[in-house]
Each structure stands twice: as C-alpha cells, then as structure tokens.
Amino acid sequence: MSFYEKYLEYRDFDFEEFASNLTDDYIIKVINKERINELEFLSLLSPKAGKYIEFMAQKSRKLTLQHFGRVIFLYTPIYVANYCVNQCVYCGFNISNNIVRKKLTIEEVEQEAKIISDTGLKHILLLTGESRLHSSLDYIKECVTVLKKYFSSISIEVYPLEMDEYKELVEAGVDGFTMYQEVYNEDVYGQLHLKGPKKNYRYRIDAPERACVAGMRSVNIGALLGLDDWEREAFFTGIHAQYLQNKYQDAEISVSIPRMRPCNGAFQPKVNVNDKNFVQIIFAFRLFMPRVGITLSTRERPEFRDNLVGLGVTKMSAGSSTEVGGHAIDSKSEGQFDISDTRNVEQIKELIYSKGFQPVFKDWQQI
Amino acid sequence: MKLLNITLNGNRVEIEKPVTLMELLELKGIEVEKIIVEYNYDILMRDDWKITALKENDNIEVLRFVGGG
Amino acid sequence: MQDKLTIGGIELGSRLLLGTGKFPSNAIIPQVIKSSGAKVITVALRRIDFDSEDENILKHIPKDCILMPNTSGARNADEAVRIARIARAAGCGNWIKIEVISDNKYLLPDNFETIRATEILAKEGFTVLPYMSPDLMTARRLKDAGASAVMPLGAPIGTNKGLRTRELVKILIDEIDLPIIVDAGLGRPSEAAEAMELGAAAVLVNTAIATSDDPISMGEAFGLAVLAGRKAFLSGAGAVKDFAEASSPLTGFLGT
C-alpha cells in the first residue's frame, strides 16, 4: 500500500459540493468533538468553518498547550548546495534560472556550522538542490559528519532517495526528514515540474514513507501553498500525515505549510492564501491531529509569526538564510526564496519569552 | 492381583483390576452423557471409552461445563 | 439499513453477551437468557466432583444460542490452548473466550500470554475472543494474531465499578478494526449503555446480573440498556458546546 492509493480515493472528490452542503451545526459539532475523521477535518477547511475561526483558535490553543506545553522548538536551515537538475516553474533554484550555482566545501560547511551553533541552535536542517552529481549521497553524508560535531539533531531536506539510502543517512546520524510534495494535485504537479527527476510524482509522494521505514525519527511533510486550491492541498497534507502516523506509530510526524513567496523567475502563484486562510489551516491540522508538530518558517512576516506563537505552531526557524552558506560565507548567491522574517536567533528568543513561552534549542540527543 | 496406579482429576488412584475407561466411569457413578474426557492430554472421543484399557500411570481428566463469565 | 454485529461469520441477534457464573441456580439461566435477549453465552470447564451430583449446565442453554466456553483456570497460554481444544472436542462449536489469569488478587488478565494463546488457536481455526486489559499495542497484536474481536475489561472482574477504563476503551474503538466488546466490571445497565454509546460493538455481563436480587429482571434491564446505548450511538449525540465568545479574541490580529 502507498499513500498514493489514499490520494486516488479523493482525487476526484467533489470538494465544492461537499463544502456547500455543510451546516453551521455540523461545523460546531466537529470543533467540539474529541476526535475527528477525514471528512470532518475537510469541513474545518471550508469557508463555512472560516466563520468559526475564533472557536477553532481557542480549541487549537488548548490542544497545543496540553500536548506541547508552553514551548517552541527552534531550528535553522543550512543550504549547502543549490545545483539543481530540475525545471520547477516556481522555484528559485530552477535549472533554467540564471543564478550563481554554488556548493560548499566541507571546510565551508564547518565554518557555517560553527557560526550557527554559536547562536545556541542545536537542531539543523540540511538542504541541497536536486543534483545527484553535485550533491551526491556521499557529499551529504560528509556534511552530516561535520554537522554532528555541532548539532544534536540533524534533519535533511534533499531530493527523494531510495530506502537504503535513507538507512545510510540514519546510520550516519540523521534523525529527521523533511520533504514537501509541493502540490498534491497530480495534474498540476505535472504542469509545474517540466523536466528532471522531480517530474516523478509517485517517487516523491512515497519518499516520506521510505524515510519512515528506514527509521527516521521525525518526518515532516507539506505542500507549497499557492500552487493549487489551498483547501485541497491542506486536506491532502493532513491525510498524508495521518496515513504516516497510523502506519508508523513510532515516528514523530509534523507538517509545514510554506506559503509561496516572491522568488527568482516570473512564476506567480495560482491561488492567493490570505492570512485568515493560513491560520484556519493551522487550526484544522491541530484539531485533526492533536499531537502533530506544526512548523512555521521565515517565509512569514515577523508580526504574523509573533501572533501565531501559542495558537498551534510548535516549531519555528530562526536566523535563517536560504542562500548557499549565508552565515559565515560572504560570497552571495541567490536564495531559494526571499525571507520575510530576518530576525536573528536572539531576537526570536526574546519574542518567544515575551509570549510567556520557552524557546527550546535542544529537544534530544542521539546516543 | 495387580494394582494399577493412575491419576484421575489430579489425584493418585489405585485400581484393583484391569478396567476400560468406560468401566472406570461407571464405577465412579458418573453420568457419561454430560462429560468430557481428556486421556493422557488428548481428547478421547466417547466411542473410544469402551475400548481403552487403562495402563499404569495414565493421566485422566474428567470434565464438564459449568457456569462461568 | 440494518445494524448487524457479525463475529466469526455469524450474525448475532444481540449485543449483550451473558456469563453464567455466580447464579443462585442453573435453572434460572434459561429465563435470564430469554429476558435479556442474549445470544452468546459463556461457560467454563471444570473437573467433575466425583462425590456430588453435578449438573450439566448445557442442558439449560437453548440450542439456538452460541456457546462460548472460556479458558478460565488457565494461568498461561499453554493451559488456555489445552482448555480450548478440550472445549471444542466436546462438540460445542469453535468459539472460545481466552481468559488467562495468573493474578488471584485482582483477576487481571495476562495480556502477553493472551496474545500467545490467540496466535495458536486462531491458526487452528477457532473463533477467538480474547479477554484483555485495554492496551492499544496488545489489541493490535491480537488483531494481527487473528482474533475475531477484542474484549477489554471495563473494571476488574466482579467489582461492578463500571467503565473505569473508558479512555483506553475509546482508543481501542477508534483504532482497532475489530468488534470491541467490553467485558467485566459493568455493574449497572447505565454503564452498559455508556459503553455502547461510546461505540463498543457489544458488552459481556455476568456478575451484575447473576448477583442481583432479581436476575431475570436485571437481565431484561441490561438487554434494554444495550439496545438504548447502541441506538444512541447510531443517532449521533448533540454537540457538547465548550466555547465562549471571548472579549479579546485570539484571532483579533487577523483584522477580519
């Protein structure tokens, strides 16, 4: 079995009709229920549920507090290479974009690691563009070996790998995996990924499952909001997370909801996801899966991020750069996307404290 | 006369003469329709009781259904 | 649309299972079966007492009921398996309630041995209904082992304390794709109804009926409670409303 089969169950579902048949009573009932099912989750993403966003916020806040406490986990990404063989219409690293391509040497990786680690951060997310030539598995493993000296938890966000390759990374010290399907709508996916291995929708959608089987402790998935109707994309993200959690009970599943930001290239998002929509998605996830982690990236504005502390988000990035290097190395290459919240780690710490929450730098240590 | 030693429902019992299982049950005054017999850890079907001659150290459990939750 | 409970390929006419222990007399049992509507009746296997006139309880149980012998007395999987095989050889069908208890203080079941016994007996073609302490991991393993249902306790046997394990039972109902039958500890018809409202497939009651002042009447009460609880579950209860209009809404920052 693969999540793809679950996707097929809902691929031709009439989302509009479903939303139009919802009643206020039904929505209120769902918000108050202790455990909700897939369609009830879908109803929370509807325009009708939008009317009850304050109730959803209250419940989301309560559940997040119960299951996570007054904490926010902090991490930062490190881009070690931006070589890419794919032609993804919406991405700054698109092979047809004329940008400076760069790959860090291992010494440079160490320089970056040292600076990042000095800010207190202990959880790092390692990213590369998709290029088996430039960012080979061996190169990634070498980077991990260096990062292990400075960080207690290393996650990777790279191109889809084979299960054995994920196992190798787990053995090398990687405990977390992030992969965004970008867009779950298979047709739209085909239109946005013009060339390159990333064109293979199935291979990508099954990657999180391969990571779970390989023993990754945390698995983070998501869709890039804006590429297709956000209600559907959030829905598929949610049931994908549920599928993984049910099948791999010992993995820690989390979701991200990156919203499209201006980037290099002429692509404009098909759908606008406004702040209220965005927040509704967070609440719907929290009510559907009370223990799922929800990550908020620096794509979002500072004030907006501030307001979301305590409402459902459990993990935030800080002091981010989406350029290759970008912390120690001064040679600027273009970032994958423009960052909105450019605050450094100290400032994010202060923000979190000001909300009565505790920033957590180190969640665990692999021994 | 040879004495036979067998275990019947957990108790050591001496038998004075060679008997079949059926004869033993009759001796003990048991109504044979309602019981189940386990003979040396195997279920013994009713038809076999008449033809099973008891041997030294046989283990016999005579059971019935009772109320239970 | 029909709401039917099917276990081991058999459609059951009642969601109340009845235990036959602790009754003042066996003769009253057929009347309790009638008043309660129960269709699955549990019995136990014991050694006969050579010195007294033992009765065969089977003659008090109507032919159209399903007999479910239990493996009470078994302290481990091997003993449970042995009892199960004896029971089946006695010719009363292949249903078996696995009850493995080596705790004489509380009569709590041994989940680990229960899993082992289930594995063996399911492979031998028994319709296995294991009695267990509500634990999700155990329930999953029981399902994988081939159990036809899972029977978590509501409270320790004989205590009549009701659905003390409510939260854990609810998790089993939500997560395990098998009939969940709450067995043991239900002391009042309202507690049986509660279990059914929660979504249990059925309940098994013994002590509360057998030791009441009027078992026939209490049997009827339990039968009605199970019907009521099931109907309530199917009807979908109204929302319990938990939220208020806040003066400083959490979503005020959205501006809308």
XYZ file of C-alpha atoms in Angstrom:
692
model
C 0.000 0.000 0.000
C 1.129 3.540 -0.671
C -0.341 6.908 0.235
C -0.957 7.329 -3.478
C -3.887 4.931 -3.167
C -5.361 7.156 -0.476
C -4.796 10.154 -2.746
C -6.722 8.373 -5.513
C -9.690 7.863 -3.183
C -10.111 11.617 -3.004
C -8.624 12.713 -6.296
C -12.000 13.137 -7.975
C -13.892 14.074 -4.830
C -16.241 16.983 -5.318
C -14.772 19.379 -2.783
C -17.049 22.258 -3.737
C -20.196 20.200 -3.364
C -19.063 18.907 -0.007
C -18.368 22.423 1.235
C -21.692 23.738 0.003
C -23.631 21.074 1.934
C -22.070 21.860 5.276
C -24.207 23.349 8.017
C -23.268 25.577 10.920
C -24.409 22.929 13.379
C -22.155 20.377 11.777
C -19.127 22.651 11.970
C -19.756 23.491 15.614
C -20.136 19.810 16.391
C -16.877 18.980 14.669
C -14.988 21.706 16.507
C -16.243 20.330 19.798
C -15.542 16.693 19.061
C -12.727 14.930 20.771
C -11.546 13.019 17.726
C -12.446 13.879 14.163
C -12.277 11.864 10.978
C -11.080 12.789 7.479
C -14.249 14.416 6.223
C -14.714 16.301 9.456
C -11.164 17.588 9.008
C -12.069 18.643 5.484
C -15.087 20.521 6.788
C -12.804 22.592 9.008
C -11.059 23.865 5.902
C -14.284 25.129 4.352
C -15.451 28.734 4.037
C -18.243 27.911 6.486
C -15.734 26.864 9.117
C -13.962 30.139 8.486
C -16.840 31.823 10.260
C -15.921 29.966 13.418
C -12.260 30.706 13.309
C -12.226 32.122 16.811
C -13.668 28.885 18.221
C -11.153 26.910 16.244
C -8.405 29.140 17.611
C -9.494 28.533 21.178
C -9.525 24.790 20.732
C -6.254 24.788 18.811
C -4.616 26.786 21.546
C -5.945 24.466 24.239
C -4.797 21.318 22.446
C -1.376 22.728 21.634
C -0.891 23.720 25.256
C -1.988 20.302 26.505
C 0.205 18.313 24.176
C 3.244 20.524 23.826
C 3.262 22.878 26.766
C 4.488 26.432 26.576
C 7.398 25.717 24.299
C 8.530 26.482 20.772
C 11.245 24.369 19.192
C 13.839 26.301 17.224
C 15.931 25.246 14.254
C 17.551 26.756 11.205
C 18.238 25.597 7.680
C 21.656 25.315 6.117
C 21.782 25.259 2.344
C 24.980 23.552 1.293
C 24.409 23.457 -2.478
C 21.960 24.875 -4.987
C 22.853 22.867 -8.076
C 19.670 21.506 -9.484
C 18.730 19.416 -12.478
C 15.009 20.048 -12.247
C 12.933 22.578 -14.005
C 10.354 23.514 -11.388
C 8.465 26.546 -12.544
C 8.017 28.111 -9.101
C 11.465 27.653 -7.581
C 14.452 29.973 -7.382
C 16.849 27.065 -7.978
C 15.127 26.080 -11.237
C 17.772 24.846 -13.673
C 16.653 27.340 -16.260
C 17.166 30.244 -13.866
C 20.395 32.031 -14.434
C 21.688 32.170 -10.905
C 25.050 31.665 -9.307
C 25.400 27.973 -8.573
C 27.385 27.148 -5.533
C 28.345 24.202 -3.428
C 30.095 24.467 -0.098
C 33.308 22.649 0.549
C 33.372 20.606 3.691
C 35.515 23.267 5.338
C 32.925 25.883 4.434
C 30.174 23.688 5.843
C 32.117 23.572 9.078
C 32.518 27.331 9.127
C 28.785 27.781 8.663
C 28.038 25.154 11.285
C 30.233 26.851 13.829
C 28.585 30.220 13.432
C 25.097 28.775 13.550
C 25.918 26.645 16.534
C 27.286 29.645 18.394
C 23.815 31.186 18.336
C 22.698 28.321 20.545
C 20.754 26.398 17.945
C 21.156 22.646 18.246
C 18.751 21.423 15.596
C 19.694 21.925 11.982
C 18.025 21.237 8.664
C 20.412 20.384 5.833
C 19.231 21.303 2.333
C 20.537 20.808 -1.157
C 19.121 21.326 -4.623
C 18.473 18.173 -6.596
C 21.626 17.035 -8.242
C 22.994 13.579 -7.669
C 26.148 14.703 -9.364
C 26.928 17.734 -7.245
C 25.065 16.838 -4.065
C 25.678 13.135 -4.070
C 24.703 10.927 -1.189
C 28.354 10.757 -0.181
C 28.628 14.521 -0.137
C 25.522 14.739 2.015
C 26.953 12.144 4.379
C 30.196 14.094 4.622
C 28.253 17.216 5.541
C 26.332 15.253 8.157
C 29.572 14.030 9.695
C 30.701 17.620 10.129
C 27.348 18.829 11.397
C 27.266 16.096 14.006
C 30.118 17.848 15.760
C 27.987 20.923 16.318
C 24.342 19.844 16.416
C 22.416 17.268 18.400
C 19.752 16.759 15.792
C 20.167 16.787 12.042
C 17.309 16.737 9.555
C 17.613 16.605 5.824
C 15.556 18.172 3.064
C 17.029 16.850 -0.143
C 15.844 15.082 -3.262
C 13.920 11.774 -2.867
C 16.196 8.860 -2.073
C 15.907 5.097 -2.006
C 15.038 3.465 1.286
C 18.528 2.036 1.636
C 19.962 5.473 1.114
C 17.760 6.849 3.893
C 19.016 3.988 6.065
C 22.591 5.031 5.322
C 21.765 8.567 6.364
C 20.094 7.360 9.537
C 23.233 5.409 10.329
C 25.326 8.457 9.589
C 23.402 10.375 12.233
C 20.393 11.907 10.534
C 17.229 11.675 12.646
C 14.838 13.906 10.737
C 13.424 14.051 7.261
C 11.585 16.852 5.510
C 10.006 16.687 2.110
C 7.315 18.832 0.575
C 5.180 17.238 -2.069
C 4.886 20.855 -3.307
C 1.489 20.120 -4.786
C -0.643 17.003 -4.255
C -2.799 17.635 -7.309
C -1.168 15.233 -9.749
C -2.188 17.158 -12.847
C -0.934 20.470 -11.548
C 2.206 18.727 -10.377
C 2.867 17.611 -13.937
C 2.424 21.144 -15.221
C 4.785 22.687 -12.697
C 7.606 20.183 -12.917
C 8.655 20.369 -16.501
C 11.858 18.418 -16.570
C 14.121 16.367 -14.415
C 13.741 13.530 -11.916
C 11.347 15.595 -9.842
C 8.798 15.035 -12.533
C 8.226 11.630 -10.982
C 5.206 12.307 -8.757
C 4.933 8.788 -7.307
C 8.561 8.569 -6.350
C 8.302 11.788 -4.440
C 4.998 11.087 -2.693
C 6.319 7.743 -1.430
C 9.557 9.228 -0.107
C 8.238 10.101 3.375
C 7.096 6.504 3.748
C 10.521 5.214 2.718
C 12.043 7.514 5.318
C 9.726 6.105 7.996
C 10.636 2.546 7.078
C 14.327 3.498 7.147
C 13.905 4.599 10.735
C 13.836 8.386 10.552
C 12.553 9.553 13.916
C 10.886 12.719 12.695
C 9.178 13.058 9.384
C 7.945 16.427 8.209
C 5.768 16.894 5.148
C 3.909 19.706 3.495
C 2.592 21.378 0.409
C 3.666 24.707 -1.017
C 0.523 26.766 -0.577
C -0.490 28.771 -3.549
C 0.240 26.203 -6.210
C -3.311 24.867 -6.164
C -6.544 25.325 -4.191
C -5.419 25.583 -0.603
C -8.352 23.638 0.885
C -7.471 20.579 -1.192
C -3.758 20.885 -0.647
C -4.148 21.292 3.108
C -6.551 18.355 3.121
C -4.134 16.068 1.287
C -1.304 17.176 3.527
C -3.398 16.316 6.568
C -4.449 12.877 5.413
C -0.911 12.160 4.284
C 0.310 12.979 7.786
C -2.449 10.828 9.286
C -1.582 7.956 6.957
C 2.060 8.064 8.012
C 1.254 8.401 11.706
C -1.181 5.480 11.647
C 1.188 3.243 9.751
C 4.409 4.207 11.531
C 3.250 4.832 15.037
C 6.724 5.349 16.395
C 7.642 8.178 14.018
C 7.088 11.788 15.033
C 5.090 13.318 12.221
C 4.909 17.049 11.627
C 3.529 19.283 8.926
C 4.692 22.521 7.390
C 2.642 24.954 5.413
C 5.037 27.094 3.427
C 3.250 29.860 1.591
C 4.599 30.969 -1.764
C 6.945 33.946 -1.539
C 8.432 36.101 -4.269
C 11.414 34.404 -5.817
C 13.569 34.487 -8.894
C 11.650 33.782 -12.078
C 8.364 35.018 -13.440
C 6.070 32.473 -11.768
C 3.048 33.765 -9.908
C 1.093 31.531 -7.542
C -2.233 30.322 -8.908
C -4.056 30.839 -5.635
C -3.794 33.517 -3.022
C -3.713 32.175 0.512
C -4.538 35.060 2.809
C -3.661 35.255 6.482
C -7.053 34.056 7.632
C -6.918 31.036 5.317
C -3.441 30.265 6.569
C -4.440 30.406 10.189
C -7.538 28.300 9.530
C -5.279 25.610 8.076
C -3.126 25.570 11.193
C -6.187 25.195 13.420
C -7.682 22.470 11.244
C -4.450 20.470 11.438
C -4.320 20.853 15.208
C -7.907 19.676 15.672
C -7.429 16.759 13.296
C -4.130 15.564 14.754
C -3.642 16.991 18.236
C -0.094 15.679 18.509
C 1.206 16.628 15.094
C 4.069 19.123 15.021
C 3.365 22.286 13.027
C 6.309 24.197 11.624
C 6.283 27.865 10.719
C 9.075 29.113 8.502
C 10.594 32.525 7.946
C 8.557 32.891 4.785
C 6.019 34.573 7.052
C 6.165 38.187 8.261
C 7.519 38.848 11.745
C 4.287 40.274 13.206
C 2.298 37.416 11.802
C 4.670 34.845 13.235
C 4.529 36.578 16.602
C 0.779 36.236 16.788
C 0.901 32.571 15.995
C 3.029 31.588 18.982
C 0.717 29.632 21.243
C -2.084 29.159 18.765
C -0.967 25.910 17.185
C 2.563 26.263 15.886
C 5.196 24.184 17.660
C 8.380 24.725 15.688
C 9.929 27.825 14.162
C 13.042 28.608 12.221
C 15.279 31.463 13.303
C 18.276 33.279 11.913
C 17.577 31.764 8.525
C 19.242 32.178 5.195
C 18.133 30.390 2.051
C 21.360 31.187 0.244
C 24.100 28.651 -0.003
C 26.149 29.447 3.034
C 24.866 32.833 4.036
C 26.051 32.772 7.628
C 29.817 32.705 7.520
C 30.466 32.754 3.815
C 30.146 36.137 2.303
C 30.029 35.233 -1.369
C 26.360 35.784 -2.033
C 24.412 33.501 -4.253
C 20.687 33.906 -4.706
C 18.465 32.345 -2.101
C 15.810 29.764 -2.858
C 13.167 32.298 -1.784
C 13.088 35.672 -0.082
C 12.880 35.522 3.630
C 10.324 37.670 5.325
C 11.366 37.315 8.938
C 15.031 38.188 9.039
C 15.319 38.284 12.808
C 18.284 36.584 14.348
C 18.155 33.901 16.980
C 18.438 36.291 19.920
C 15.513 38.324 18.686
C 13.375 35.230 18.140
C 14.261 34.042 21.629
C 13.085 37.353 23.068
C 9.870 37.189 21.111
C 9.089 33.741 22.416
C 9.842 34.687 26.013
C 7.683 37.768 25.645
C 4.775 35.491 24.854
C 5.294 33.518 28.037
C 6.804 30.614 26.162
C 10.142 28.906 26.334
C 12.350 28.569 23.265
C 13.760 25.040 23.080
C 17.062 24.642 21.342
C 17.705 21.038 22.077
C 14.918 18.511 22.027
C 17.015 15.379 22.135
C 20.427 13.919 21.665
C 21.166 10.741 19.735
C 23.484 8.471 21.684
C -3.863 -59.162 41.557
C -2.077 -56.306 40.020
C -2.809 -52.850 41.251
C -2.908 -50.061 38.711
C -1.879 -46.546 39.648
C -3.406 -43.774 37.647
C -4.031 -40.065 38.094
C -7.669 -39.085 37.995
C -8.511 -35.392 38.107
C -5.185 -34.693 39.747
C -5.416 -37.406 42.363
C -3.467 -40.650 42.522
C -5.879 -43.538 42.447
C -5.345 -47.266 42.793
C -7.360 -49.613 40.651
C -7.795 -53.212 41.672
C -8.465 -54.852 38.372
C -7.903 -54.105 34.744
C -10.690 -51.881 33.518
C -11.565 -49.877 30.479
C -12.160 -46.178 30.792
C -15.895 -46.699 30.440
C -15.868 -49.194 33.274
C -13.980 -46.770 35.483
C -16.520 -44.022 34.834
C -19.365 -46.375 35.620
C -17.602 -47.465 38.781
C -17.433 -43.865 39.884
C -21.098 -43.380 39.211
C -20.715 -40.717 36.536
C -23.414 -39.997 34.030
C -21.470 -40.415 30.842
C -23.617 -38.251 28.575
C -22.554 -34.981 30.066
C -18.836 -35.237 30.429
C -15.633 -34.740 28.523
C -12.614 -36.955 28.968
C -9.014 -35.976 28.421
C -6.857 -39.088 28.362
C -3.105 -38.539 28.600
C -3.543 -34.953 27.360
C -5.607 -35.932 24.369
C -9.350 -35.738 23.999
C -10.827 -39.173 23.968
C -13.987 -39.490 21.956
C -16.911 -41.204 23.592
C -16.796 -44.182 21.245
C -13.283 -44.996 22.366
C -14.049 -45.145 26.090
C -15.269 -48.746 25.897
C -12.164 -49.955 24.141
C -9.495 -48.039 26.038
C -7.840 -50.231 28.640
C -6.180 -48.276 31.405
C -2.425 -48.570 31.878
C -0.058 -47.759 34.674
C 0.442 -44.000 35.151
C -2.352 -42.923 32.865
C -3.493 -39.336 33.378
C -7.213 -38.814 33.117
C -9.211 -35.614 33.356
C -12.954 -35.870 33.574
C -14.523 -32.507 32.899
C -17.873 -30.855 32.492
C -19.212 -27.465 31.591
C -20.174 -25.166 34.428
C -21.328 -21.614 34.730
C -18.672 -19.028 34.016
C -18.221 -15.440 32.867
C -30.413 -0.031 6.975
C -29.587 -2.998 9.178
C -27.189 -2.613 12.067
C -25.755 -6.060 12.472
C -22.942 -7.436 14.528
C -21.082 -10.235 12.821
C -18.388 -12.212 14.558
C -16.696 -15.282 13.178
C -19.013 -15.210 10.206
C -22.120 -15.411 12.387
C -24.658 -12.624 12.604
C -25.530 -12.048 16.246
C -29.054 -11.137 17.222
C -27.994 -9.337 20.401
C -25.142 -7.118 21.521
C -25.384 -8.409 25.067
C -23.261 -11.435 25.859
C -24.134 -13.306 29.032
C -21.915 -15.053 31.532
C -23.371 -17.933 33.513
C -21.305 -17.947 36.682
C -22.445 -16.970 40.193
C -26.145 -17.577 39.600
C -28.177 -18.834 42.530
C -29.120 -21.820 40.439
C -28.570 -23.061 36.913
C -32.298 -23.456 36.423
C -32.805 -19.709 36.338
C -30.401 -19.288 33.451
C -32.785 -20.063 30.576
C -35.162 -17.393 31.875
C -32.387 -14.838 32.112
C -31.297 -15.686 28.592
C -34.843 -15.078 27.464
C -35.372 -11.830 29.368
C -32.041 -10.355 28.344
C -32.162 -11.482 24.740
C -28.543 -12.632 24.932
C -27.428 -14.975 22.208
C -23.821 -15.675 23.121
C -23.458 -17.485 26.414
C -20.184 -18.160 28.137
C -19.468 -21.269 30.157
C -16.400 -22.664 31.849
C -14.809 -26.104 32.010
C -14.157 -27.747 35.323
C -13.245 -31.136 36.692
C -16.245 -33.046 37.874
C -16.666 -33.694 41.529
C -16.999 -37.453 41.954
C -18.698 -37.137 45.260
C -21.569 -34.880 44.375
C -24.333 -34.837 41.858
C -23.066 -32.377 39.282
C -25.330 -30.786 36.844
C -24.612 -30.207 33.209
C -25.159 -26.563 32.580
C -25.502 -27.165 28.876
C -28.968 -28.527 29.301
C -30.084 -25.086 30.497
C -28.858 -23.261 27.437
C -31.187 -23.095 24.430
C -29.938 -24.704 21.272
C -30.129 -21.504 19.265
C -27.582 -19.756 21.458
C -23.915 -19.680 20.651
C -21.855 -21.334 23.299
C -18.625 -19.603 24.164
C -16.500 -21.616 26.549
C -13.870 -19.600 28.371
C -10.422 -20.760 29.324
C -10.803 -19.697 32.943
C -8.382 -21.561 35.131
C -5.597 -21.111 32.613
C -2.574 -19.335 34.020
C -0.638 -19.279 30.780
C -1.072 -19.686 27.039
C -0.414 -23.418 27.002
C -3.118 -24.093 29.575
C -5.546 -21.870 27.689
C -4.838 -23.717 24.460
C -5.369 -27.053 26.151
C -8.717 -25.984 27.591
C -9.808 -24.568 24.251
C -9.085 -27.815 22.449
C -10.950 -29.812 25.070
C -13.931 -27.491 24.807
C -14.051 -27.779 21.060
C -13.694 -31.546 21.162
C -16.697 -31.630 23.453
C -18.693 -30.562 20.449
C -19.947 -27.090 21.299
C -18.604 -25.156 18.339
C -15.338 -23.356 17.824
C -15.873 -20.119 19.700
C -13.508 -19.569 22.564
C -13.044 -16.750 25.036
C -9.426 -16.629 26.032
C -9.050 -15.782 29.663
C -5.551 -16.144 31.029
C -5.280 -15.004 34.613
C -2.438 -15.703 36.977
C -3.385 -12.890 39.321
C -5.628 -14.122 42.049
C -5.752 -10.812 43.837
C -7.490 -8.748 41.177
C -8.165 -11.324 38.474
C -6.481 -9.104 35.892
C -5.653 -10.854 32.621
C -2.164 -11.555 31.341
C -2.062 -9.707 28.011
C 1.183 -11.314 26.891
C 0.013 -14.907 27.384
C -3.321 -13.987 25.844
C -1.567 -12.913 22.644
C 0.345 -16.203 22.546
C -2.787 -18.262 23.028
C -4.621 -16.266 20.360
C -1.891 -16.912 17.818
C -2.032 -20.656 18.354
C -5.812 -21.025 18.491
C -6.607 -18.718 15.589
C -4.335 -20.832 13.409
C -6.302 -23.916 14.492
C -9.491 -22.377 13.204
C -11.050 -21.205 16.449
C -13.148 -18.062 16.568
C -11.077 -16.352 19.218
C -12.406 -13.636 21.519
C -9.588 -12.654 23.872
C -10.279 -11.009 27.199
C -7.624 -8.381 27.927
C -6.551 -5.306 29.802
C -7.180 -2.383 27.475
C -3.820 -1.705 25.867
C -3.522 -0.491 22.288
C -0.350 -2.386 21.455
C -1.826 -5.619 22.778
C -5.015 -5.085 20.812
C -3.016 -4.563 17.617
C -1.093 -7.761 18.214
C -4.303 -9.648 18.950
C -5.731 -8.465 15.690
C -2.596 -9.498 13.819
C -2.754 -12.860 15.582
C -6.223 -13.489 14.147
C -8.633 -12.591 16.940
C -12.248 -12.151 15.826
C -12.929 -9.447 18.397
C -11.164 -7.827 21.322
C -12.647 -7.817 24.799
C -11.175 -5.140 27.066
C -12.229 -5.007 30.698
C -14.256 -2.085 31.989
C -13.112 -2.722 35.548
C -11.709 -5.796 37.332
C -13.923 -8.871 37.303
C -16.695 -8.840 39.861
C -16.113 -5.269 41.029
C -19.190 -3.783 39.356
C -17.302 -0.487 39.132
C -18.365 0.377 35.619
C -16.404 1.748 32.706
C -13.285 2.776 34.612
C -11.097 2.186 31.571
C -13.236 4.469 29.434
C -10.424 6.451 27.806
C -8.438 3.369 26.883
C -11.505 1.547 25.592
C -12.354 4.561 23.450
C -8.903 4.446 21.907
C -9.396 0.767 21.053
C -12.766 1.543 19.482
C -11.183 4.296 17.397
C -8.033 2.484 16.375
C -8.787 -1.247 16.121
C -10.776 -2.519 13.193
C -12.475 -5.357 15.090
C -15.569 -5.528 17.283
C -14.653 -4.188 20.720
C -16.645 -5.952 23.424
C -16.414 -4.516 26.916
C -16.193 -7.459 29.261
C -16.013 -7.371 33.076
C -16.755 -4.730 35.600
C -20.031 -3.360 34.241
C -22.251 -3.128 37.282
C -25.325 -1.309 36.091
C -27.398 -1.139 32.945
C -26.454 2.548 32.615
C -22.802 1.513 32.435
C -23.568 -0.962 29.692
C -25.403 1.814 27.863
C -22.389 4.080 28.344
C -20.099 1.518 26.750
C -22.452 1.179 23.806
C -22.762 4.956 23.377
C -19.001 5.130 23.228
C -19.104 2.862 20.213
C -18.464 -0.583 21.671
C -19.753 -3.395 19.462
C -21.164 -5.317 22.427
C -20.776 -5.937 26.148
C -20.444 -9.063 28.254
C -22.132 -9.041 31.634
C -22.137 -11.701 34.326
C -21.784 -10.665 37.981
C -24.139 -7.705 37.823
C -26.968 -9.875 36.561
C -26.220 -13.097 38.451
C -25.851 -11.471 41.850
C -28.718 -9.017 41.630
C -31.843 -9.603 43.680
C -33.808 -10.492 40.601
C -31.544 -11.774 37.852
C -34.373 -12.241 35.374
C -35.448 -8.642 35.707
C -31.889 -7.338 35.763
C -31.170 -9.353 32.639
C -34.023 -7.575 30.942
C -32.743 -4.209 32.143
C -29.307 -4.871 30.710
C -30.792 -6.023 27.438
C -32.757 -2.795 27.122
C -29.736 -0.697 28.131
C -27.602 -2.252 25.411
C -30.307 -1.518 22.841
C -30.640 2.072 24.061
C -26.912 2.666 24.072
C -26.489 1.303 20.582
C -29.346 3.357 19.227
C -27.907 6.472 20.832
C -24.529 5.783 19.259
C -26.097 5.390 15.826
C -28.192 8.521 16.210
C -25.203 10.757 16.856
C -25.479 12.706 20.060
C -25.781 16.505 20.009
C -22.702 18.673 20.358
C -21.310 19.400 23.763
C -20.580 23.070 23.363
C -17.423 24.152 25.013
C -16.562 27.578 23.732
C -17.482 31.060 24.646
C -17.375 34.410 22.910
C -14.132 35.886 24.138
C -13.863 39.587 24.791
C -10.299 39.600 23.445
C -10.452 37.125 20.626
C -7.301 35.152 19.867
C -7.829 35.871 16.195
C -8.229 39.609 16.614
C -4.921 40.143 14.827
C -6.471 38.903 11.594
C -8.458 42.094 11.455
C -11.476 40.481 9.821
